[in-house]
Every structure is written in structure tokens, then in C-alpha cells.
mmCIF file of C-alpha atoms in Angstrom:
data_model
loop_
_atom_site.group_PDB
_atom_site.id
_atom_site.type_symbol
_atom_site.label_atom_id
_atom_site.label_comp_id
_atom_site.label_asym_id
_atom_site.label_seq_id
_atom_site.Cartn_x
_atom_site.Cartn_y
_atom_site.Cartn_z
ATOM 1 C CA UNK I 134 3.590 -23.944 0.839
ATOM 2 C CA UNK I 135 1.412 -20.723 0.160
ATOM 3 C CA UNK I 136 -0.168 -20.175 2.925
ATOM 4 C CA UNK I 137 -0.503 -16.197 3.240
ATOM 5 C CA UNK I 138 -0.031 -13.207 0.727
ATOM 6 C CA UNK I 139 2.562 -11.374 1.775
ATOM 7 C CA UNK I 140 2.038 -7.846 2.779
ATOM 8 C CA UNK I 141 4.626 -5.977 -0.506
ATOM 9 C CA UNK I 142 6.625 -2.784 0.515
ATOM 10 C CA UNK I 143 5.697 0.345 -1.399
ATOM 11 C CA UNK I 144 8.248 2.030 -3.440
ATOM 12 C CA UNK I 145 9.111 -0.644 -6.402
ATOM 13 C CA UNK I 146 7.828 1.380 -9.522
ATOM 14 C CA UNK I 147 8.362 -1.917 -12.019
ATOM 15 C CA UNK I 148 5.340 -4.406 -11.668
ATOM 16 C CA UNK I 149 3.252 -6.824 -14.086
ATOM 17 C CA UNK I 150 1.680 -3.402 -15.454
ATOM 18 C CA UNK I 151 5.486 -3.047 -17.210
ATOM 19 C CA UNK I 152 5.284 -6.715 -19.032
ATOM 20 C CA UNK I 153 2.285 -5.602 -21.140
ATOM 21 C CA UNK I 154 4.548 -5.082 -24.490
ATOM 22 C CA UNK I 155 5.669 -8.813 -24.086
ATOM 23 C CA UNK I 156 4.479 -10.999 -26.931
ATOM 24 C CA UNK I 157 2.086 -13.827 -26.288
ATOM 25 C CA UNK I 158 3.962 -16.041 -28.567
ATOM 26 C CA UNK I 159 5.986 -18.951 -26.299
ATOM 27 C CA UNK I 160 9.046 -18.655 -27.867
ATOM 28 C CA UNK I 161 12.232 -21.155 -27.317
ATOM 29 C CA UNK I 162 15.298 -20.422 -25.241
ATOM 30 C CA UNK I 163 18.567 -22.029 -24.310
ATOM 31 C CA UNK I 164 17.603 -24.281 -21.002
ATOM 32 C CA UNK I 165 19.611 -23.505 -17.870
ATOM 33 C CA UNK I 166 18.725 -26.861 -16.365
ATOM 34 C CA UNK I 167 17.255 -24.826 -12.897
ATOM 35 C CA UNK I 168 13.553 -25.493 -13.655
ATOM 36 C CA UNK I 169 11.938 -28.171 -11.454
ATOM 37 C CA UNK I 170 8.360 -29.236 -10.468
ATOM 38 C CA UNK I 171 6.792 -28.620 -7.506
ATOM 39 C CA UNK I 172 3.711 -30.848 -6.991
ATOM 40 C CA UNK I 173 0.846 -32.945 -5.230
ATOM 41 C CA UNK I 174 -0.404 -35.532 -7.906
ATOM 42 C CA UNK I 175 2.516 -36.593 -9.844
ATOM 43 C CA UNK I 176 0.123 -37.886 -12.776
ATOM 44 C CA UNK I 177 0.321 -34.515 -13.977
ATOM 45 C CA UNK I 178 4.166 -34.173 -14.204
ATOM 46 C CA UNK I 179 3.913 -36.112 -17.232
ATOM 47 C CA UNK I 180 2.285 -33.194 -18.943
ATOM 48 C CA UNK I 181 6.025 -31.660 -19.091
ATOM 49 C CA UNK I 182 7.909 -32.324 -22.050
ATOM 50 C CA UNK I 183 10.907 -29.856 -21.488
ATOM 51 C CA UNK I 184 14.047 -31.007 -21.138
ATOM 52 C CA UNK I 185 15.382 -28.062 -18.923
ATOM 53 C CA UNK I 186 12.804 -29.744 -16.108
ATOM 54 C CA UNK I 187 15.403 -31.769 -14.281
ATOM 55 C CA UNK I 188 13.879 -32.345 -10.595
ATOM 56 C CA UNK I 189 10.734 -31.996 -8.887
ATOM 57 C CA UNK I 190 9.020 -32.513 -5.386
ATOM 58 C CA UNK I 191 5.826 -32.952 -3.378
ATOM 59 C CA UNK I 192 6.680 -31.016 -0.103
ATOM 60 C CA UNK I 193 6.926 -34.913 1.527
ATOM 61 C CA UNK I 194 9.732 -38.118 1.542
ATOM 62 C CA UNK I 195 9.117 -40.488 -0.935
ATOM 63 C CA UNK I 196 7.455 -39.883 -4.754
ATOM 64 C CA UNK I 197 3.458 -40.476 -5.047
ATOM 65 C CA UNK I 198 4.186 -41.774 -8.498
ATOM 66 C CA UNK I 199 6.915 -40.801 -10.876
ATOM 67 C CA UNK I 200 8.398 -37.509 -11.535
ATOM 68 C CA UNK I 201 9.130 -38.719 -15.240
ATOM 69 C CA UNK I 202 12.572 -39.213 -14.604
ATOM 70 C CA UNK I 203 13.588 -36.112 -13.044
ATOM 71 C CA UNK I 204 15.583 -36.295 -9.614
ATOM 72 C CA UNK I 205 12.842 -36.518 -7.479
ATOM 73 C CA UNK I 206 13.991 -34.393 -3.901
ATOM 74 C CA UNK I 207 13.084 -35.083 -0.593
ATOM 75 C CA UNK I 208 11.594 -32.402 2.217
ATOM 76 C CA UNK I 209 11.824 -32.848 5.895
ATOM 77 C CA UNK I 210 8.686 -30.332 6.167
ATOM 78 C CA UNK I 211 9.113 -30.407 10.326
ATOM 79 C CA UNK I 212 7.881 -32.152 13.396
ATOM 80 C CA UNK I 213 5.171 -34.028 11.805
ATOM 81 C CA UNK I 214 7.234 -36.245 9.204
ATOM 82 C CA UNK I 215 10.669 -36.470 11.398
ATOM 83 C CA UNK I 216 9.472 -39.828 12.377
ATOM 84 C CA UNK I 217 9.980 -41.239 8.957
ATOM 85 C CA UNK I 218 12.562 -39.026 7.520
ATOM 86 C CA UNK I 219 15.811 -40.723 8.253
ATOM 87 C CA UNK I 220 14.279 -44.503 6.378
ATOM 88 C CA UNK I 221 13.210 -42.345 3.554
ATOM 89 C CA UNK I 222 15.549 -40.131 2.895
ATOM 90 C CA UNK I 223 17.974 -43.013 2.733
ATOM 91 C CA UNK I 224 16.027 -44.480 0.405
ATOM 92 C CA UNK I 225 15.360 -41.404 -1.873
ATOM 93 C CA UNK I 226 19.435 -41.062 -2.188
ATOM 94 C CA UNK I 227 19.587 -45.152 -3.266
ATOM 95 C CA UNK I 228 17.183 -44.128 -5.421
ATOM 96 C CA UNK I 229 18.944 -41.255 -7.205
ATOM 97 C CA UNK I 230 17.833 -38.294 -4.956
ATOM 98 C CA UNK I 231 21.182 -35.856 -4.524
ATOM 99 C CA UNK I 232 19.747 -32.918 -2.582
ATOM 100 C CA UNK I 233 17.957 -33.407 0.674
ATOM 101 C CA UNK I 234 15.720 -30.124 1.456
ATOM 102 C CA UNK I 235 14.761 -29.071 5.463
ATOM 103 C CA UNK I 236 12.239 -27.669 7.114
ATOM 104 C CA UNK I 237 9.070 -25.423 5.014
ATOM 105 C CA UNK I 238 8.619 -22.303 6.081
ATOM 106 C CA UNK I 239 9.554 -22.372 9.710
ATOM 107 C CA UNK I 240 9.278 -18.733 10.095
ATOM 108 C CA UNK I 241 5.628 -18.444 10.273
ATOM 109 C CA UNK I 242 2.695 -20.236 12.587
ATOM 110 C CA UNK I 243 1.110 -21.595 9.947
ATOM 111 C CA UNK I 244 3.479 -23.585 8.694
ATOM 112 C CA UNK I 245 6.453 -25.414 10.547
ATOM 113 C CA UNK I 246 7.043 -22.631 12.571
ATOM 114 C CA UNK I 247 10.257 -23.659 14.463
ATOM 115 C CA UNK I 248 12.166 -21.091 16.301
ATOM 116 C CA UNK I 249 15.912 -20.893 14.835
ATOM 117 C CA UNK I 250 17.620 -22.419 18.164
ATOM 118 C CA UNK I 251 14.762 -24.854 17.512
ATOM 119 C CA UNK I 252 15.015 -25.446 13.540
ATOM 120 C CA UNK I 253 18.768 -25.515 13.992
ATOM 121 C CA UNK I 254 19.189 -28.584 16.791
ATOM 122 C CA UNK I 255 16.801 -30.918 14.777
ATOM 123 C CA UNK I 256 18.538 -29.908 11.517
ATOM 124 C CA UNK I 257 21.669 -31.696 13.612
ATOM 125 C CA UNK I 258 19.807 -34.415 13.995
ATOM 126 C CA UNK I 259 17.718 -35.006 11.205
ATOM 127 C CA UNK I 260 19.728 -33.273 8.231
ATOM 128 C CA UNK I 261 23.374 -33.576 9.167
ATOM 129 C CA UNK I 262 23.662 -36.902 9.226
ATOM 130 C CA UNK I 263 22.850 -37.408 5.543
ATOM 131 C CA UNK I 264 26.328 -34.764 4.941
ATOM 132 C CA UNK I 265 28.445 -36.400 2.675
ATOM 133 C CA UNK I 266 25.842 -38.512 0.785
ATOM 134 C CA UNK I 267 23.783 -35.649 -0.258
ATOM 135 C CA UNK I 268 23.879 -32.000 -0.694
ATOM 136 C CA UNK I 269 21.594 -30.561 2.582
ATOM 137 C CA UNK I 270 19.631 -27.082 2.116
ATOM 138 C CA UNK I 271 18.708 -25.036 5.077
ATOM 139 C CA UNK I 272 15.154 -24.453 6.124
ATOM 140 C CA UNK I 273 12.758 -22.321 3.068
ATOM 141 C CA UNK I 274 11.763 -19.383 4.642
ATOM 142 C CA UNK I 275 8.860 -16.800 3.114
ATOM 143 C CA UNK I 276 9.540 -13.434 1.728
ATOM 144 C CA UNK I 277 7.760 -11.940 4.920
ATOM 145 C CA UNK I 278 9.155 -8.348 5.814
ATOM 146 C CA UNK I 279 8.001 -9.077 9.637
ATOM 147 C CA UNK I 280 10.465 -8.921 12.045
ATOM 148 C CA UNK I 281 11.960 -12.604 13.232
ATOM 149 C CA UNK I 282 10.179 -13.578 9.851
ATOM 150 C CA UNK I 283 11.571 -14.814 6.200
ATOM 151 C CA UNK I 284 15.226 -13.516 5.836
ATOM 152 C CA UNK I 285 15.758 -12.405 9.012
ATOM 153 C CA UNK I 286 14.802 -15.557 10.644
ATOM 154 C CA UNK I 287 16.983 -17.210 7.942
ATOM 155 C CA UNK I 288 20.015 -14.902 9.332
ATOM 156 C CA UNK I 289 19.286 -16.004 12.967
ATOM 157 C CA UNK I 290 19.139 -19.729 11.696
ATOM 158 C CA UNK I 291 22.312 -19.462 9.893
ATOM 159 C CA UNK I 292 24.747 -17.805 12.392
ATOM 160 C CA UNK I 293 23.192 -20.741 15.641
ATOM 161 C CA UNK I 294 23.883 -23.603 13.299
ATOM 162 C CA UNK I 295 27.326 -22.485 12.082
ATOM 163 C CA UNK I 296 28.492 -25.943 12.618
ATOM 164 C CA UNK I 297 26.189 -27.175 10.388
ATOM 165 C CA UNK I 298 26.296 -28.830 6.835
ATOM 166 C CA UNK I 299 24.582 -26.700 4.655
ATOM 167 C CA UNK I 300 24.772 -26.793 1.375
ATOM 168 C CA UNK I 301 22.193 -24.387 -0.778
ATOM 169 C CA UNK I 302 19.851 -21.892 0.642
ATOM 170 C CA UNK I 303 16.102 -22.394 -0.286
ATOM 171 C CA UNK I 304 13.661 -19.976 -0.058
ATOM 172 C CA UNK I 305 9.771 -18.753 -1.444
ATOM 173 C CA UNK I 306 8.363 -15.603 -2.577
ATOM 174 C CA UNK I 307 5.142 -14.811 -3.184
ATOM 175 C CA UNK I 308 3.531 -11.003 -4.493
ATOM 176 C CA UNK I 309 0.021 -10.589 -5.637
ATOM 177 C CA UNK I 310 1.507 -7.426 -7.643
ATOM 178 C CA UNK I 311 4.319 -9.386 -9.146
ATOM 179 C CA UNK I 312 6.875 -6.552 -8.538
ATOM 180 C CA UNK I 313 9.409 -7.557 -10.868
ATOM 181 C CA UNK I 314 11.975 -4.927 -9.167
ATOM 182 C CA UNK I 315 10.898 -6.039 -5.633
ATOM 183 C CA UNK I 316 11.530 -9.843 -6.969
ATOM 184 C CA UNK I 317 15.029 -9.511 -8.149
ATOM 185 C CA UNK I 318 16.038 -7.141 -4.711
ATOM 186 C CA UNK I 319 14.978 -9.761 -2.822
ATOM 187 C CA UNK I 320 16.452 -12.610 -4.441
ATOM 188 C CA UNK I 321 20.316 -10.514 -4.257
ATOM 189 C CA UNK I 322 19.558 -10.069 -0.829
ATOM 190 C CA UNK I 323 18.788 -13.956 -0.262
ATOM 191 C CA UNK I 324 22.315 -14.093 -2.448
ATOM 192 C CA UNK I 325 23.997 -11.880 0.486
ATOM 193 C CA UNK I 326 22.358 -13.832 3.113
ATOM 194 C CA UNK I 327 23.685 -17.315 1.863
ATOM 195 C CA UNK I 328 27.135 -15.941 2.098
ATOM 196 C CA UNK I 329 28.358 -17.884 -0.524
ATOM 197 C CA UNK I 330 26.309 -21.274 -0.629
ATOM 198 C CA UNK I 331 24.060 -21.476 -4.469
ATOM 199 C CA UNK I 332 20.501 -20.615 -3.859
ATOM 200 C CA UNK I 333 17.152 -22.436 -4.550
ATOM 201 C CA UNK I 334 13.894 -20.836 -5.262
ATOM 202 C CA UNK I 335 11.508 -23.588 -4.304
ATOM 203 C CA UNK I 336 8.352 -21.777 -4.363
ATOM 204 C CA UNK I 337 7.432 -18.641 -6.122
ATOM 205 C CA UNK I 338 4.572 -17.094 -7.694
ATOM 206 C CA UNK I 339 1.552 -14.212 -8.282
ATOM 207 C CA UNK I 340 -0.988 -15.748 -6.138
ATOM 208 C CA UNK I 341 -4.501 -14.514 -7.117
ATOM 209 C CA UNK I 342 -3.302 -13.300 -10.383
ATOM 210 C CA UNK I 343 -4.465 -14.458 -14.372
ATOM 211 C CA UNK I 344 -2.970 -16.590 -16.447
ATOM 212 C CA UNK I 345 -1.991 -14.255 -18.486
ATOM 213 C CA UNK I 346 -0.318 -12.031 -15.648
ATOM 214 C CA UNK I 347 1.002 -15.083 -14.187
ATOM 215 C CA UNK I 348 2.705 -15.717 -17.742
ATOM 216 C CA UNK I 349 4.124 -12.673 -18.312
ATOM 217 C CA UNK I 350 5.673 -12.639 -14.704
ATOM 218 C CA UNK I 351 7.377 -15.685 -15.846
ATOM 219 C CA UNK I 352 8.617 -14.403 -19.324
ATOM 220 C CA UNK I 353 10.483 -11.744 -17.363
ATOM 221 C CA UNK I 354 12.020 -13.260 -14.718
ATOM 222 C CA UNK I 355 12.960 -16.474 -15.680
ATOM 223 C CA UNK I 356 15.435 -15.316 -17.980
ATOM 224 C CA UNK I 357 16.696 -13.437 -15.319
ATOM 225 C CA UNK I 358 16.944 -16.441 -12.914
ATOM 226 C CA UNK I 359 18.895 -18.396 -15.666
ATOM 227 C CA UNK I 360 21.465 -16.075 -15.869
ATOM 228 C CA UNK I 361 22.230 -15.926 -12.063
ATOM 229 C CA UNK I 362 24.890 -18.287 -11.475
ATOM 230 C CA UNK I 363 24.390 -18.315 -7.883
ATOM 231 C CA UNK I 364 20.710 -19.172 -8.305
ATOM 232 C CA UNK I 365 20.942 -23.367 -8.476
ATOM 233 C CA UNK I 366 17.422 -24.067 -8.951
ATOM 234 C CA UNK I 367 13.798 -22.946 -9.130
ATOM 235 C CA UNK I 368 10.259 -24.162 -9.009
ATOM 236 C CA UNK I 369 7.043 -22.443 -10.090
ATOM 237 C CA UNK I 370 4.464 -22.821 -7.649
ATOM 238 C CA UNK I 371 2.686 -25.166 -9.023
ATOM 239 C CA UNK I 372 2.034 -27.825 -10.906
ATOM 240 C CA UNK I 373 -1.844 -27.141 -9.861
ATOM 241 C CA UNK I 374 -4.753 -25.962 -11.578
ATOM 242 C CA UNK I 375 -5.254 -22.282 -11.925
ATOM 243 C CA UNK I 376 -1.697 -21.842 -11.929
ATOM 244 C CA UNK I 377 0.843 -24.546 -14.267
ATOM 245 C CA UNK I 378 -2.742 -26.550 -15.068
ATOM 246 C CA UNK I 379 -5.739 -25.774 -16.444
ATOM 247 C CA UNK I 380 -8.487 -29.246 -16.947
ATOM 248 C CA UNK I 381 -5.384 -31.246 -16.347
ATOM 249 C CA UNK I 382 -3.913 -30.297 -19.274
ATOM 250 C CA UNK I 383 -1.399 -27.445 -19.673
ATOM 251 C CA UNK I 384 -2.445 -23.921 -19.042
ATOM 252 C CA UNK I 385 -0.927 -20.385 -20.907
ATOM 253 C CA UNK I 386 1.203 -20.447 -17.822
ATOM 254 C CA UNK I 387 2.087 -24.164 -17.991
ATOM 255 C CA UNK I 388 3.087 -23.733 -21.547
ATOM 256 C CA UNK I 389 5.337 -20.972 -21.166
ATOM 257 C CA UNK I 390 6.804 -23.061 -18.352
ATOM 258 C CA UNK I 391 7.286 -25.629 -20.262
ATOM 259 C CA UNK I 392 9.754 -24.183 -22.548
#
């Protein structure tokens, strides 16, 4: 989850200032099927009427309530929850779940913070197993430009657990700026790190920023992220108020999401 803003290298002319001329109006748009939900109180996934919202999770194992009939996918997180994982996730995929995700953001302290060698023997034990009965995704890393951190951790992870299962490639980003140049050069670099495998961007947003930023941000790239056809899935971060919610309702940004 958020848990830091991430310090934005200089140089990318193209930011939120740049989405100024683009109309307020929400208008309609042939649905990839990427979009998902990610989410704490499930209630408010019912507030989502778009059909091109196909999945959703809750950064845990098993759905606090329903996800309105969207594949609901599960998250090993790290230490804390591998306990419980293996019963769960086995009873996610009876359920319907087809995508198991690993460890959150294991490349910082704050979160799971796993070393690769680390990240990559439990994903043997906890994640492979489940090969074959549902499609595994690596660990999510952060967009973090710090050495051993985000992609460069995901690099390390990759090339230790080359016997691995792995499926997709997950990852966040997060700029207060919301550089849209400095969001699509890191996304083709995630692409090039993956070396082939579809990528998912589970968490990504403008943390700090208005709605109105915040919609416009959206309006821009998520065209864009349609029309990748290595990019598998995404998910706004989140369905929470300020952001997707405003007085449990829908907010600008909700509403745009919810196209």
C-alpha cells in the first residue's frame, strides 16, 4: 500500500499542468476489461456499475464482503499472513479466484520488506505450489529510484528465483506531480523488466493531489494503459475517500473511473 511519496526524477517536462485542456465531461469508451478495485470495505464496491471492472482486492486472503461479482484476488502480503495463506488461497481458487498475487512491496522497510534471496525462497514455498491451478504474480514492488529498491529489487528477485512459476509482474507507482511522461517510461521499463510475462498495475495514483487533478491524471493515462497489450490489469488506488469516494458515494474521480 502507499506508504511513502516517492522522491520523482527531474527532467520529465509533461505533468498534470499539460491535462488542463481536457474536458470535464465523463465521456464513454470501449472497456478493455483491465480495470479492477482495490479496497478495504467492500460495501463500497457496489458503488461501481461499469462493466469493464472485472476483479478487485483488499491487500488480504479471503473477501470482507462481496466484490459484486468480480474475481475477487488473493495477496500473500508477507510474513504476517503466511500462516493462513495456503487454506485460503485454496479456497479463493474453489471459489473462482484465477490469479494468486505475492508479496506487497517487499522492497521497502515499511512494508514487507523481504530481501530478494528472502522474497524468492518463501515464494517457493508459499506461491509455487498453487502453479498450475492459478496464474502466480511476483512480489509488487514501488516505483522507488533507490538503489536495491522498486525495479531494481524486482531484477534481483527475478534472476534468484529463475526456477520459479511466475506468471504476471505486479507493480505500484505513485507521483505527487503526476508526470504523465515519467508514468509511461516507467511502466515500458517494468515491460523490459518482466521479460515477457503481462504486467499488472496494482496500485497507482497522485497522492496528495485534487480531485480534479486526480481525474485528469486518469483521463490521460488510462487510455494509454488500455491500449498496452502487455499491460493485463490495473487498479486505481483506491476505492477510499478522498480518492475513488467522496461521503461514500462516488467522487469526480470515482466517476471517471467508473466508465
Amino acid at each position: 500500500m502507499l506508504s511513502q511519496l516517492i522522491i520523482v526524477s527531474l527532467g520529465f517536462a509533461v505533468t498534470l499542468a499539460n491535462c488542463a485542456a481536457i474536458p470535464a465531461a465523463v465521456l464513454p469508451r470501449a472497456s478493455s476489461g483491465k480495470k479492477g478495485l482495490a479496497y478495504n470495505d467492500a460495501s463500497l464496491c457496489s458503488k461501481f456499475s461499469s462493466g469493464g471492472i472485472t476483479w478487485g482486492y483488499d491487500w488480504g486472503q479471503n473477501p470482507e464482503g462481496s466484490v459484486q461479482g468480480r474475481e475477487y484476488t488473493p495477496l500473500l502480503w508477507g510474513p504476517k499472513m503466511y500462516k493462513t495463506w495456503a487454506k485460503n488461497a485454496d479456497a479463493a481458487i474453489r471459489k473462482g479466484a484465477k490469479h494468486l498475487l505475492g508479496m506487497n512491496e517487499p522492497d521497502i522497510p515499511s512494508q514487507s520488506n523481504l530481501s530478494p534471496e528472502t522474497a524468492a525462497a518463501d515464494f517457493r514455498t508459499y506461491m509455487q505450489p498453487f502453479a498450475g491451478k492459478a496464474k502466480l504474480g511476483a512480489p509488487a514492488v514501488t516505483n522507488s529510484g533507490t538503489p536495491g529498491q522498486g525495479l531494481s529489487w524486482l531484477r534481483s528477485f527475478l534472476a534468484v528465483c529463475s526456477d520459479c512459476t511466475i506468471d504476471f509482474i505486479p507493480i505500484h507507482w505513485y507521483d505527487p506531480t503526476g508526470g504523465i511522461e515519467y508514468f509511461k517510461k516507467h511502466m515500458t521499463e517494468a515491460k523490459d523488466v518482466a521479460g515477457g510475462r503481462k504486467v499488472w498495475l496494482t496500485e497507482f495514483g497522485v497522492p496528495g493531489a485534487s480531485q480534479e487533478i486526480q481525474t485528469a491524471f486518469l483521463k490521460a493515462v488510462e487510455p494509454w494503459l488500455d491500449a498496452q497489450d502487455w499491460i493485463e490489469r490495473y487498479a486505481y488506488y483506491g476505492v477510499f475517500e478522498g480518492t475513488l469516494i467522496q461521503d461514500r458515494q462516488l467522487s469526480l474521480t470515482g466517476l471517471a473511473y467508473n466508465v
